[in-house]
Each structure stands twice: as structure tokens, then as C-alpha cells.
PDB file of C-alpha atoms in Angstrom:
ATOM      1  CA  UNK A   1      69.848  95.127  76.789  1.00 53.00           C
ATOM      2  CA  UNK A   2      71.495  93.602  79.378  1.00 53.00           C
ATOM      3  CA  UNK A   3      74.136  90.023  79.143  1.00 57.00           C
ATOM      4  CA  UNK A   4      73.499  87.389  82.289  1.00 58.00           C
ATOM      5  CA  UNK A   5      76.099  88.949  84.256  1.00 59.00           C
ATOM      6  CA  UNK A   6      74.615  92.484  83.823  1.00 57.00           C
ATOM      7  CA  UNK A   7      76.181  95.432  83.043  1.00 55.00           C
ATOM      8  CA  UNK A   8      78.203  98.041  84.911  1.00 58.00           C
ATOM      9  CA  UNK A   9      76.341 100.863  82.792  1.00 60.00           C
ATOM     10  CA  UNK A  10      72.971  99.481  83.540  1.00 57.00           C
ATOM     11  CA  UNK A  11      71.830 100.303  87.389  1.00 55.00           C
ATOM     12  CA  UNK A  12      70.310  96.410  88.836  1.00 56.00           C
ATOM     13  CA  UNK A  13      66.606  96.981  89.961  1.00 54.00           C
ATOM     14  CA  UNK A  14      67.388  97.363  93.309  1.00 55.00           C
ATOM     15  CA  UNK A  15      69.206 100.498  92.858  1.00 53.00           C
ATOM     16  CA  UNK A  16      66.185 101.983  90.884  1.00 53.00           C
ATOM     17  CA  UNK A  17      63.791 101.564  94.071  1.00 54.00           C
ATOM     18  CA  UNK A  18      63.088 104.985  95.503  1.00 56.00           C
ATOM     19  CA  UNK A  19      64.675 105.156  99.047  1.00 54.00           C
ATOM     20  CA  UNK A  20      64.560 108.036 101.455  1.00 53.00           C
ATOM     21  CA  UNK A  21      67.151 107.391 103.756  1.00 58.00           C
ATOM     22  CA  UNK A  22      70.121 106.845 100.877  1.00 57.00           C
ATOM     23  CA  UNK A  23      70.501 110.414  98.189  1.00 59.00           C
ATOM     24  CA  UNK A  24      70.399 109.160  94.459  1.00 58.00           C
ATOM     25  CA  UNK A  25      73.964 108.971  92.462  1.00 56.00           C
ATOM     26  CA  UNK A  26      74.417 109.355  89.095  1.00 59.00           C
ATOM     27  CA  UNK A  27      76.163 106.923  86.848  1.00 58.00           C
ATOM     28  CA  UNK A  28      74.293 103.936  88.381  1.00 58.00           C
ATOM     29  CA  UNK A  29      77.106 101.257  89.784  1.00 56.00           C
ATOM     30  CA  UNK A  30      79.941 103.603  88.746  1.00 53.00           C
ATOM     31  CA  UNK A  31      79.325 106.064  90.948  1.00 58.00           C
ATOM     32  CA  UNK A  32      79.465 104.225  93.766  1.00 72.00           C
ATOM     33  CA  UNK A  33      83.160 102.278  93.229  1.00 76.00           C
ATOM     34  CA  UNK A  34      86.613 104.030  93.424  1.00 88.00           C
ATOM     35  CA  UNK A  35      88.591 104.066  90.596  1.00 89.00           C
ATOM     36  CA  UNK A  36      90.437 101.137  92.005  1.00 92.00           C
ATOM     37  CA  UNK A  37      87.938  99.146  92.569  1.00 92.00           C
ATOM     38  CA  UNK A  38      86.199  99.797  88.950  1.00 92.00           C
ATOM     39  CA  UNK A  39      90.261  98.870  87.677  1.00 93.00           C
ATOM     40  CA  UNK A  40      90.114  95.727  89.685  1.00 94.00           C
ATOM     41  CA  UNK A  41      86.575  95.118  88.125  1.00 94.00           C
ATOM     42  CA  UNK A  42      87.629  95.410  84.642  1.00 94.00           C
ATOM     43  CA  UNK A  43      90.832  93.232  85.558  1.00 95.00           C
ATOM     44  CA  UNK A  44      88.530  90.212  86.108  1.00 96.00           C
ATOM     45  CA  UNK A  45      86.497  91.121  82.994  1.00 96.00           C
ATOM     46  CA  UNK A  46      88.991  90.643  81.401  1.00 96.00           C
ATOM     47  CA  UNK A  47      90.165  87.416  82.796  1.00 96.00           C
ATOM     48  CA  UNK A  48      86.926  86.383  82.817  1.00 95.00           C
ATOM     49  CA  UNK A  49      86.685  86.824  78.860  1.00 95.00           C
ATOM     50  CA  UNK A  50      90.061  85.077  78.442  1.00 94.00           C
ATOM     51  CA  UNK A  51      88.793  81.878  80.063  1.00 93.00           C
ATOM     52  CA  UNK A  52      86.094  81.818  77.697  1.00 94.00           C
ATOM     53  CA  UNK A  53      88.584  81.840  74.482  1.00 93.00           C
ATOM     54  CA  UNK A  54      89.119  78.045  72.584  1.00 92.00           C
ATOM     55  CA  UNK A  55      93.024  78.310  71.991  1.00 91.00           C
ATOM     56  CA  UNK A  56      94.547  76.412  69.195  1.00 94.00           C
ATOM     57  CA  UNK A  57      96.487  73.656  69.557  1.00 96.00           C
ATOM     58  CA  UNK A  58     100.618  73.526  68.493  1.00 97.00           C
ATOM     59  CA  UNK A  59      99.500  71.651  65.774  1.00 97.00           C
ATOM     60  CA  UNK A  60      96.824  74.030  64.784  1.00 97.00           C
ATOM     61  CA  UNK A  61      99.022  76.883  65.416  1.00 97.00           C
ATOM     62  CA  UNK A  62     101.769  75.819  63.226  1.00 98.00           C
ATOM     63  CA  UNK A  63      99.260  75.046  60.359  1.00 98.00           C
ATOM     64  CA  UNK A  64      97.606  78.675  60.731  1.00 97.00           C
ATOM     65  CA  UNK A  65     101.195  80.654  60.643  1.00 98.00           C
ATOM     66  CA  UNK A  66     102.483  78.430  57.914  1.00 98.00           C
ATOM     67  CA  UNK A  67      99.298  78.901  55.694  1.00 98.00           C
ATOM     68  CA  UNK A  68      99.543  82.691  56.277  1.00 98.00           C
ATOM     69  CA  UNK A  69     103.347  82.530  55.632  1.00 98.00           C
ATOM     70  CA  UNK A  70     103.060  81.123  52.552  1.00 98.00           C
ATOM     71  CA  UNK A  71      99.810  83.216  51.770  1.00 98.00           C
ATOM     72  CA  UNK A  72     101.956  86.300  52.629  1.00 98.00           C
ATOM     73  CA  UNK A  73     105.122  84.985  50.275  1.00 98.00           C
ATOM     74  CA  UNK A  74     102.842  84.067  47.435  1.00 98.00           C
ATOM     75  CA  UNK A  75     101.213  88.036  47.744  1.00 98.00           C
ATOM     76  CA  UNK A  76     104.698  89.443  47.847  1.00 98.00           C
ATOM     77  CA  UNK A  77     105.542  87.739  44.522  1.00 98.00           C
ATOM     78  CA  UNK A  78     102.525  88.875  42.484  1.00 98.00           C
ATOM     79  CA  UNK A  79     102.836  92.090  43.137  1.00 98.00           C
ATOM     80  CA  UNK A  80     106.286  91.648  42.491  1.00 98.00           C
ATOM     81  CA  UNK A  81     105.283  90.337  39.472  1.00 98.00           C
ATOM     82  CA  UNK A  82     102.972  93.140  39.008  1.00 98.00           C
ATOM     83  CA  UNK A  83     105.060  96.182  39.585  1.00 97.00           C
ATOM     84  CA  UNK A  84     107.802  94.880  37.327  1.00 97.00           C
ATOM     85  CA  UNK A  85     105.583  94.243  34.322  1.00 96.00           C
ATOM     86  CA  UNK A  86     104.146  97.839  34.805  1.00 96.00           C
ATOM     87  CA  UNK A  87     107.751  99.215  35.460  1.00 95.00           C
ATOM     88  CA  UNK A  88     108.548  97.912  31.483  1.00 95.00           C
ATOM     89  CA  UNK A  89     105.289  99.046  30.282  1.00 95.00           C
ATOM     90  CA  UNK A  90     105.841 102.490  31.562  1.00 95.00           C
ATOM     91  CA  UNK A  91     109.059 102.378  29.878  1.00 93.00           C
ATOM     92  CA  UNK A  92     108.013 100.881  26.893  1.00 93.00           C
ATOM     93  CA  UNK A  93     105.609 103.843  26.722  1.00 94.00           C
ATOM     94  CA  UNK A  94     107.396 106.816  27.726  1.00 91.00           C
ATOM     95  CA  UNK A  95     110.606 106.098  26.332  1.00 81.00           C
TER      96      UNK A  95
END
């Protein structure tokens, strides 16, 4: 299955049309780039993808790393918590 721009691993219908003049390459589109031009290809793939990303906002951004902050604080302490109460129950037991 193929997106609406295509894919590079997928050869376009026109290269699948037998033709006698041209020999037949394997690895569809691939084949027929230098590795230069397949870098340059993936280089705007890639800014291509970026374009389509919704950033957050400074607000937004501050809310999301102050949440996880706290989240990350919070998780620090209980197993804090957790590792000290098991510390004094070990002890407790063993002696």
C-alpha cells in the first residue's frame, strides 16, 4: 500500500511498462538515484514530515515540563518512600 506521495520502495506504473529500448533495474526508483541524490531525497522527507508537526505553544510547553517535573518528583519520593520502609523491614527481619 502506497501513501499519496508514493513510495520510494514501490516502482510508479510507468516504470512497470515493458520497454525494449531501456534494460530493467532492480530496486525500482532506488536503483536509478546516486546515493546523493537518495540522501538529498530523504533530507526533504524529512523536512517535509517536520512541517506537518502541530508544535506547542510556550505556554503549553511550560505546562507539559512542569506536569512531568512534578510527576517525576512525586515518583522519586514514593519509591523513596518505598525502599526505606523495605530497608527497616529487612532489618526488622533479619536482625
Amino acid at each position: 500500500m502506497t501513501d499519496a506521495v508514493g513510495s520510494i520502495d514501490m516502482p510508479d506504473a510507468q516504470d512497470e511498462a515493458p520497454d525494449s529500448r531501456k534494460k530493467n533495474r532492480k530496486g525500482g526508483k532506488r536503483a536509478k538515484k546516486g546515493p546523493l541524490k537518495r540522501l538529498a531525497l530523504f533530507y526533504r522527507q524529512i523536512i517535509a514530515e517536520l512541517r506537518k508537526v502541530v508544535w506547542p505553544t510556550r505556554n503549553q510547553l511550560t505546562t507539559y515540563t512542569t506536569v512531568v517535573i512534578i510527576f517525576v518528583v512525586i515518583m522519586i519520593g514514593l519509591v523513596t518512600v518505598i525502599d526505606y520502609g523495605l530497608g527497616h523491614v529487612a532489618k526488622y527481619v533479619f536482625g
